[in-house]
Amino acid sequence: DGGITQSPKYLFRKEGQNVTLSCEQNLNHDAMYWYRQDPGQGLRLIYYSQIVNDFQKGDIAEGYSVSREKKESFPLTVTSAQKNPTAFYLCASTKGTPGRTEAFFGQGTRLTVV
Amino acid sequence: GQNIDQPTEMTATEGAIVQINCTYQTSGFNGLFWYQQHAGEAPTFLSYNVLDGLEEKGRFSSFLSRSKGYSYLLLKELQMKDSASYLCAVRRNNAGNMLTFGGGTRLMVKP
C-alpha cells in the first residue's frame, strides 16, 4: 500500500543534542512538507520541497534543517539552536500538480526534550 | 501576510448539525481544504473547494465564497466519533502550492 511513513513515533532528546526525524513516502509525490504542531494549535510550516535537491523555508525554519537527496525521503533535523523543540511533528506530501491535490500526512513524531 | 481564522472550540449534541466557519485573507488563493484530526493522530482529508458553492459528501458538506474569503464545514447527524479538531487550510499558488493552516476548531460532541 502507498503511504507516508514517519519514524520514530516518539523521540526524546537531551538539551543541546541534534536529532533527525525520518519521513519516507512511496506515493511518487513531488512535494514534501514538514509541519510543527503545539498542543491545541494548528500546523505551522517549517520547510517544504517541491523537487529533489531543492527546498524552501516555511514560517518557522529557525533551528531546523532538511535535505532532499531522494524523491522519497525528506528528513528533518532539529538542531540545538531550536530553543523550544518539544512538539508534534508532521510530514506531508502532495503530487505538486494543479487540481485537487490534498496533502497526505504521516502519523507524526512526538519529540520531547528531557 | 496570511491569516486564517476559526473558532477555537465548539460543542454540539449527538444527532444535531454543526457549522464550523473559517475566514481567510491570503494571496495566491488556489483552493481550500478541510481536515479532521483526532488527538495525537495525523490529519485526514475531508473536503476540497476551489470554486464558489457547496460540496457535499455524505454527512459532511463544505462551502466556499472566494469574494468573502469565507468557508464553512457542515456536519450533519453528529456522532460521538466526530469529536475531533477540524482544520481549515488554504493552498497558495505563489508559495509552491503549500497549505497554510488555521489554528483548528476543537469540536466536542455530547450525548
PDB file of C-alpha atoms in Angstrom:
ATOM      1  CA  ASP A   1       0.000   0.000   0.000  1.00  0.00           C
ATOM      2  CA  GLY A   2       1.221   3.508  -0.797  1.00  0.00           C
ATOM      3  CA  GLY A   3       1.703   5.876   2.060  1.00  0.00           C
ATOM      4  CA  ILE A   4       3.926   8.171   4.033  1.00  0.00           C
ATOM      5  CA  THR A   5       5.911   6.860   6.987  1.00  0.00           C
ATOM      6  CA  GLN A   6       7.452   8.793   9.814  1.00  0.00           C
ATOM      7  CA  SER A   7       9.829   7.400  12.398  1.00  0.00           C
ATOM      8  CA  PRO A   8      10.231   7.211  15.247  1.00  0.00           C
ATOM      9  CA  LYS A   9       6.787   7.753  16.724  1.00  0.00           C
ATOM     10  CA  TYR A  10       8.236   9.048  19.988  1.00  0.00           C
ATOM     11  CA  LEU A  11      11.626  10.686  20.412  1.00  0.00           C
ATOM     12  CA  PHE A  12      13.369  12.029  23.462  1.00  0.00           C
ATOM     13  CA  ARG A  13      16.215  14.485  23.168  1.00  0.00           C
ATOM     14  CA  LYS A  14      18.587  15.915  25.685  1.00  0.00           C
ATOM     15  CA  GLU A  15      19.155  19.623  25.583  1.00  0.00           C
ATOM     16  CA  GLY A  16      21.984  20.552  23.235  1.00  0.00           C
ATOM     17  CA  GLN A  17      21.583  17.492  21.022  1.00  0.00           C
ATOM     18  CA  ASN A  18      20.640  17.391  17.374  1.00  0.00           C
ATOM     19  CA  VAL A  19      18.046  14.815  16.339  1.00  0.00           C
ATOM     20  CA  THR A  20      16.806  13.726  12.936  1.00  0.00           C
ATOM     21  CA  LEU A  21      13.218  12.775  12.160  1.00  0.00           C
ATOM     22  CA  SER A  22      12.651  10.445   9.241  1.00  0.00           C
ATOM     23  CA  CYS A  23       9.956  10.830   6.561  1.00  0.00           C
ATOM     24  CA  GLU A  24       9.589   8.425   3.643  1.00  0.00           C
ATOM     25  CA  GLN A  25       6.849   8.258   1.011  1.00  0.00           C
ATOM     26  CA  ASN A  26       6.146   5.743  -1.767  1.00  0.00           C
ATOM     27  CA  LEU A  27       3.348   7.743  -3.372  1.00  0.00           C
ATOM     28  CA  ASN A  28       5.637   9.156  -6.077  1.00  0.00           C
ATOM     29  CA  HIS A  29       4.750  12.638  -4.852  1.00  0.00           C
ATOM     30  CA  ASP A  30       6.926  15.534  -5.913  1.00  0.00           C
ATOM     31  CA  ALA A  31       6.324  17.876  -2.979  1.00  0.00           C
ATOM     32  CA  MET A  32       7.022  17.188   0.682  1.00  0.00           C
ATOM     33  CA  TYR A  33       6.462  19.308   3.775  1.00  0.00           C
ATOM     34  CA  TRP A  34       7.295  19.442   7.470  1.00  0.00           C
ATOM     35  CA  TYR A  35       4.845  20.939   9.949  1.00  0.00           C
ATOM     36  CA  ARG A  36       5.068  21.519  13.664  1.00  0.00           C
ATOM     37  CA  GLN A  37       2.021  21.321  15.921  1.00  0.00           C
ATOM     38  CA  ASP A  38       1.937  22.520  19.519  1.00  0.00           C
ATOM     39  CA  PRO A  39      -0.826  21.410  21.935  1.00  0.00           C
ATOM     40  CA  GLY A  40      -4.208  22.835  20.970  1.00  0.00           C
ATOM     41  CA  GLN A  41      -2.730  24.647  17.989  1.00  0.00           C
ATOM     42  CA  GLY A  42      -2.857  24.381  14.231  1.00  0.00           C
ATOM     43  CA  LEU A  43       0.002  23.309  11.975  1.00  0.00           C
ATOM     44  CA  ARG A  44       2.898  25.634  11.221  1.00  0.00           C
ATOM     45  CA  LEU A  45       5.128  25.073   8.197  1.00  0.00           C
ATOM     46  CA  ILE A  46       8.827  24.503   8.868  1.00  0.00           C
ATOM     47  CA  TYR A  47      10.243  23.588   5.441  1.00  0.00           C
ATOM     48  CA  TYR A  48       8.953  22.370   2.116  1.00  0.00           C
ATOM     49  CA  SER A  49      10.453  20.854  -1.004  1.00  0.00           C
ATOM     50  CA  GLN A  50       8.913  20.765  -4.465  1.00  0.00           C
ATOM     51  CA  ILE A  51      11.651  18.785  -6.217  1.00  0.00           C
ATOM     52  CA  VAL A  52      14.737  16.782  -5.376  1.00  0.00           C
ATOM     53  CA  ASN A  53      17.754  18.810  -4.232  1.00  0.00           C
ATOM     54  CA  ASP A  54      15.642  21.901  -3.618  1.00  0.00           C
ATOM     55  CA  PHE A  55      13.814  23.114  -0.517  1.00  0.00           C
ATOM     56  CA  GLN A  56      12.400  26.341   0.873  1.00  0.00           C
ATOM     57  CA  LYS A  57      11.976  27.773   4.348  1.00  0.00           C
ATOM     58  CA  GLY A  58       8.496  27.932   5.760  1.00  0.00           C
ATOM     59  CA  ASP A  59       7.214  30.196   8.511  1.00  0.00           C
ATOM     60  CA  ILE A  60       9.283  28.790  11.388  1.00  0.00           C
ATOM     61  CA  ALA A  61      12.516  27.409   9.872  1.00  0.00           C
ATOM     62  CA  GLU A  62      14.933  28.726  12.501  1.00  0.00           C
ATOM     63  CA  GLY A  63      16.678  25.915  14.370  1.00  0.00           C
ATOM     64  CA  TYR A  64      15.734  23.289  11.783  1.00  0.00           C
ATOM     65  CA  SER A  65      17.416  21.861   8.683  1.00  0.00           C
ATOM     66  CA  VAL A  66      16.314  19.491   5.918  1.00  0.00           C
ATOM     67  CA  SER A  67      17.665  17.666   2.891  1.00  0.00           C
ATOM     68  CA  ARG A  68      16.016  16.214  -0.198  1.00  0.00           C
ATOM     69  CA  GLU A  69      18.526  13.912  -1.837  1.00  0.00           C
ATOM     70  CA  LYS A  70      15.881  11.426  -2.975  1.00  0.00           C
ATOM     71  CA  LYS A  71      12.315  11.948  -4.100  1.00  0.00           C
ATOM     72  CA  GLU A  72      11.060   9.516  -1.470  1.00  0.00           C
ATOM     73  CA  SER A  73      12.824  10.986   1.539  1.00  0.00           C
ATOM     74  CA  PHE A  74      12.694  14.324   3.372  1.00  0.00           C
ATOM     75  CA  PRO A  75      14.413  14.085   6.775  1.00  0.00           C
ATOM     76  CA  LEU A  76      14.166  16.916   9.289  1.00  0.00           C
ATOM     77  CA  THR A  77      16.967  17.721  11.741  1.00  0.00           C
ATOM     78  CA  VAL A  78      16.073  19.578  14.895  1.00  0.00           C
ATOM     79  CA  THR A  79      19.239  21.340  15.939  1.00  0.00           C
ATOM     80  CA  SER A  80      20.350  22.604  19.336  1.00  0.00           C
ATOM     81  CA  ALA A  81      19.583  26.100  18.043  1.00  0.00           C
ATOM     82  CA  GLN A  82      15.852  25.343  18.265  1.00  0.00           C
ATOM     83  CA  LYS A  83      15.020  26.704  21.718  1.00  0.00           C
ATOM     84  CA  ASN A  84      11.673  25.016  22.249  1.00  0.00           C
ATOM     85  CA  PRO A  85      11.624  21.811  20.205  1.00  0.00           C
ATOM     86  CA  THR A  86       9.065  19.836  22.218  1.00  0.00           C
ATOM     87  CA  ALA A  87       6.150  19.389  19.803  1.00  0.00           C
ATOM     88  CA  PHE A  88       4.326  17.031  17.454  1.00  0.00           C
ATOM     89  CA  TYR A  89       5.995  16.955  14.017  1.00  0.00           C
ATOM     90  CA  LEU A  90       4.046  16.021  10.911  1.00  0.00           C
ATOM     91  CA  CYS A  91       5.421  15.243   7.482  1.00  0.00           C
ATOM     92  CA  ALA A  92       3.167  15.536   4.430  1.00  0.00           C
ATOM     93  CA  SER A  93       3.385  15.080   0.683  1.00  0.00           C
ATOM     94  CA  THR A  94       1.390  16.162  -2.360  1.00  0.00           C
ATOM     95  CA  LYS A  95       1.521  15.475  -6.059  1.00  0.00           C
ATOM     96  CA  GLY A  96       2.535  19.073  -6.620  1.00  0.00           C
ATOM     97  CA  THR A  97       0.266  19.428  -9.671  1.00  0.00           C
ATOM     98  CA  PRO A  98      -2.774  21.673 -10.162  1.00  0.00           C
ATOM     99  CA  GLY A  99      -6.191  20.485  -9.168  1.00  0.00           C
ATOM    100  CA  ARG A 100      -7.400  18.684  -6.117  1.00  0.00           C
ATOM    101  CA  THR A 101      -4.135  17.537  -4.658  1.00  0.00           C
ATOM    102  CA  GLU A 102      -4.736  17.033  -0.987  1.00  0.00           C
ATOM    103  CA  ALA A 103      -1.815  16.530   1.356  1.00  0.00           C
ATOM    104  CA  PHE A 104      -1.244  13.070   2.753  1.00  0.00           C
ATOM    105  CA  PHE A 105       0.201  13.017   6.244  1.00  0.00           C
ATOM    106  CA  GLY A 106       2.429  10.638   8.123  1.00  0.00           C
ATOM    107  CA  GLN A 107       1.448   9.520  11.610  1.00  0.00           C
ATOM    108  CA  GLY A 108       3.704  12.077  13.249  1.00  0.00           C
ATOM    109  CA  THR A 109       6.679  12.112  15.600  1.00  0.00           C
ATOM    110  CA  ARG A 110       6.261  13.396  19.122  1.00  0.00           C
ATOM    111  CA  LEU A 111       9.530  14.979  20.222  1.00  0.00           C
ATOM    112  CA  THR A 112      10.201  15.691  23.889  1.00  0.00           C
ATOM    113  CA  VAL A 113      13.233  17.445  25.314  1.00  0.00           C
ATOM    114  CA  VAL A 114      14.338  15.952  28.627  1.00  0.00           C
TER     115      VAL A 114
ATOM    116  CA  GLY B   1       0.723  38.119   5.386  1.00  0.00           C
ATOM    117  CA  GLN B   2      -1.592  35.156   5.579  1.00  0.00           C
ATOM    118  CA  ASN B   3      -4.426  34.972   8.066  1.00  0.00           C
ATOM    119  CA  ILE B   4      -6.801  32.083   8.636  1.00  0.00           C
ATOM    120  CA  ASP B   5      -9.314  32.276  11.487  1.00  0.00           C
ATOM    121  CA  GLN B   6     -11.507  29.592  13.014  1.00  0.00           C
ATOM    122  CA  PRO B   7     -13.300  29.365  16.360  1.00  0.00           C
ATOM    123  CA  THR B   8     -11.153  27.627  18.950  1.00  0.00           C
ATOM    124  CA  GLU B   9     -13.811  25.321  20.392  1.00  0.00           C
ATOM    125  CA  MET B  10     -17.377  24.265  19.739  1.00  0.00           C
ATOM    126  CA  THR B  11     -19.785  21.924  21.485  1.00  0.00           C
ATOM    127  CA  ALA B  12     -22.745  20.159  19.913  1.00  0.00           C
ATOM    128  CA  THR B  13     -25.169  17.351  20.708  1.00  0.00           C
ATOM    129  CA  GLU B  14     -25.196  13.907  19.163  1.00  0.00           C
ATOM    130  CA  GLY B  15     -27.593  13.792  16.207  1.00  0.00           C
ATOM    131  CA  ALA B  16     -27.517  17.562  15.682  1.00  0.00           C
ATOM    132  CA  ILE B  17     -25.979  19.713  12.937  1.00  0.00           C
ATOM    133  CA  VAL B  18     -22.943  21.923  13.474  1.00  0.00           C
ATOM    134  CA  GLN B  19     -21.313  24.519  11.228  1.00  0.00           C
ATOM    135  CA  ILE B  20     -17.629  25.379  11.628  1.00  0.00           C
ATOM    136  CA  ASN B  21     -16.608  28.639   9.997  1.00  0.00           C
ATOM    137  CA  CYS B  22     -13.286  29.665   8.508  1.00  0.00           C
ATOM    138  CA  THR B  23     -12.305  33.086   7.225  1.00  0.00           C
ATOM    139  CA  TYR B  24      -9.083  33.760   5.372  1.00  0.00           C
ATOM    140  CA  GLN B  25      -7.007  36.567   3.931  1.00  0.00           C
ATOM    141  CA  THR B  26      -4.303  35.322   1.618  1.00  0.00           C
ATOM    142  CA  SER B  27      -2.605  35.976  -1.682  1.00  0.00           C
ATOM    143  CA  GLY B  28      -2.470  33.422  -4.467  1.00  0.00           C
ATOM    144  CA  PHE B  29      -5.566  31.521  -3.319  1.00  0.00           C
ATOM    145  CA  ASN B  30      -5.693  28.140  -5.026  1.00  0.00           C
ATOM    146  CA  GLY B  31      -8.154  26.069  -3.043  1.00  0.00           C
ATOM    147  CA  LEU B  32      -9.389  25.444   0.492  1.00  0.00           C
ATOM    148  CA  PHE B  33      -9.194  22.151   2.336  1.00  0.00           C
ATOM    149  CA  TRP B  34     -10.820  20.807   5.481  1.00  0.00           C
ATOM    150  CA  TYR B  35      -9.081  18.154   7.553  1.00  0.00           C
ATOM    151  CA  GLN B  36     -10.166  16.171  10.593  1.00  0.00           C
ATOM    152  CA  GLN B  37      -7.638  15.410  13.301  1.00  0.00           C
ATOM    153  CA  HIS B  38      -8.206  13.181  16.308  1.00  0.00           C
ATOM    154  CA  ALA B  39      -5.983  13.852  19.299  1.00  0.00           C
ATOM    155  CA  GLY B  40      -2.435  12.612  18.762  1.00  0.00           C
ATOM    156  CA  GLU B  41      -3.114  11.469  15.232  1.00  0.00           C
ATOM    157  CA  ALA B  42      -2.387  12.744  11.733  1.00  0.00           C
ATOM    158  CA  PRO B  43      -4.933  14.963   9.957  1.00  0.00           C
ATOM    159  CA  THR B  44      -7.142  13.186   7.426  1.00  0.00           C
ATOM    160  CA  PHE B  45      -8.614  14.856   4.361  1.00  0.00           C
ATOM    161  CA  LEU B  46     -12.332  15.712   4.424  1.00  0.00           C
ATOM    162  CA  SER B  47     -13.102  18.127   1.600  1.00  0.00           C
ATOM    163  CA  TYR B  48     -11.769  20.493  -1.032  1.00  0.00           C
ATOM    164  CA  ASN B  49     -13.291  23.649  -2.551  1.00  0.00           C
ATOM    165  CA  VAL B  50     -11.747  25.806  -5.244  1.00  0.00           C
ATOM    166  CA  LEU B  51     -14.897  27.290  -6.823  1.00  0.00           C
ATOM    167  CA  ASP B  52     -17.720  29.064  -5.024  1.00  0.00           C
ATOM    168  CA  GLY B  53     -20.509  26.872  -3.772  1.00  0.00           C
ATOM    169  CA  LEU B  54     -21.317  23.804  -1.760  1.00  0.00           C
ATOM    170  CA  GLU B  55     -19.598  20.426  -1.984  1.00  0.00           C
ATOM    171  CA  GLU B  56     -21.485  17.581  -0.334  1.00  0.00           C
ATOM    172  CA  LYS B  57     -20.000  14.281   0.719  1.00  0.00           C
ATOM    173  CA  GLY B  58     -22.222  12.140   2.910  1.00  0.00           C
ATOM    174  CA  ARG B  59     -22.726  13.727   6.327  1.00  0.00           C
ATOM    175  CA  PHE B  60     -20.108  16.383   5.595  1.00  0.00           C
ATOM    176  CA  SER B  61     -20.506  19.433   3.332  1.00  0.00           C
ATOM    177  CA  SER B  62     -18.180  22.343   2.695  1.00  0.00           C
ATOM    178  CA  PHE B  63     -18.979  25.768   1.319  1.00  0.00           C
ATOM    179  CA  LEU B  64     -16.730  28.419  -0.199  1.00  0.00           C
ATOM    180  CA  SER B  65     -17.174  32.092  -1.063  1.00  0.00           C
ATOM    181  CA  ARG B  66     -13.967  33.433  -2.585  1.00  0.00           C
ATOM    182  CA  SER B  67     -15.184  37.036  -2.719  1.00  0.00           C
ATOM    183  CA  LYS B  68     -15.842  36.961   1.026  1.00  0.00           C
ATOM    184  CA  GLY B  69     -12.797  34.877   1.947  1.00  0.00           C
ATOM    185  CA  TYR B  70     -15.140  32.529   3.790  1.00  0.00           C
ATOM    186  CA  SER B  71     -15.736  28.816   4.094  1.00  0.00           C
ATOM    187  CA  TYR B  72     -17.690  26.560   6.387  1.00  0.00           C
ATOM    188  CA  LEU B  73     -17.774  22.866   7.150  1.00  0.00           C
ATOM    189  CA  LEU B  74     -21.196  21.444   7.929  1.00  0.00           C
ATOM    190  CA  LEU B  75     -21.502  18.205   9.858  1.00  0.00           C
ATOM    191  CA  LYS B  76     -24.923  16.546   9.979  1.00  0.00           C
ATOM    192  CA  GLU B  77     -26.263  13.770  12.186  1.00  0.00           C
ATOM    193  CA  LEU B  78     -23.400  14.201  14.581  1.00  0.00           C
ATOM    194  CA  GLN B  79     -21.863  11.092  16.091  1.00  0.00           C
ATOM    195  CA  MET B  80     -19.651  10.800  19.154  1.00  0.00           C
ATOM    196  CA  LYS B  81     -16.732   9.815  16.906  1.00  0.00           C
ATOM    197  CA  ASP B  82     -16.943  13.252  15.246  1.00  0.00           C
ATOM    198  CA  SER B  83     -15.338  14.711  18.372  1.00  0.00           C
ATOM    199  CA  ALA B  84     -12.046  15.939  16.944  1.00  0.00           C
ATOM    200  CA  SER B  85     -10.257  19.040  15.726  1.00  0.00           C
ATOM    201  CA  TYR B  86     -11.209  20.403  12.325  1.00  0.00           C
ATOM    202  CA  LEU B  87      -8.514  22.242  10.411  1.00  0.00           C
ATOM    203  CA  CYS B  88      -9.124  24.727   7.631  1.00  0.00           C
ATOM    204  CA  ALA B  89      -6.201  25.073   5.204  1.00  0.00           C
ATOM    205  CA  VAL B  90      -5.633  27.340   2.224  1.00  0.00           C
ATOM    206  CA  ARG B  91      -3.416  26.419  -0.719  1.00  0.00           C
ATOM    207  CA  ARG B  92      -1.382  29.207  -2.256  1.00  0.00           C
ATOM    208  CA  ASN B  93      -0.103  29.011  -5.805  1.00  0.00           C
ATOM    209  CA  ASN B  94       2.512  31.659  -5.118  1.00  0.00           C
ATOM    210  CA  ALA B  95       4.196  29.517  -2.480  1.00  0.00           C
ATOM    211  CA  GLY B  96       4.781  26.123  -4.027  1.00  0.00           C
ATOM    212  CA  ASN B  97       1.129  25.166  -3.610  1.00  0.00           C
ATOM    213  CA  MET B  98       1.774  24.587   0.063  1.00  0.00           C
ATOM    214  CA  LEU B  99      -1.025  24.535   2.606  1.00  0.00           C
ATOM    215  CA  THR B 100      -1.341  27.200   5.291  1.00  0.00           C
ATOM    216  CA  PHE B 101      -3.428  26.013   8.226  1.00  0.00           C
ATOM    217  CA  GLY B 102      -5.709  27.788  10.619  1.00  0.00           C
ATOM    218  CA  GLY B 103      -5.489  27.062  14.324  1.00  0.00           C
ATOM    219  CA  GLY B 104      -8.167  24.390  14.173  1.00  0.00           C
ATOM    220  CA  THR B 105     -11.559  24.086  15.858  1.00  0.00           C
ATOM    221  CA  ARG B 106     -11.915  21.523  18.633  1.00  0.00           C
ATOM    222  CA  LEU B 107     -15.398  20.020  18.424  1.00  0.00           C
ATOM    223  CA  MET B 108     -16.902  18.176  21.375  1.00  0.00           C
ATOM    224  CA  VAL B 109     -19.968  16.062  20.692  1.00  0.00           C
ATOM    225  CA  LYS B 110     -22.050  15.348  23.790  1.00  0.00           C
ATOM    226  CA  PRO B 111     -24.699  12.649  24.245  1.00  0.00           C
TER     227      PRO B 111
END
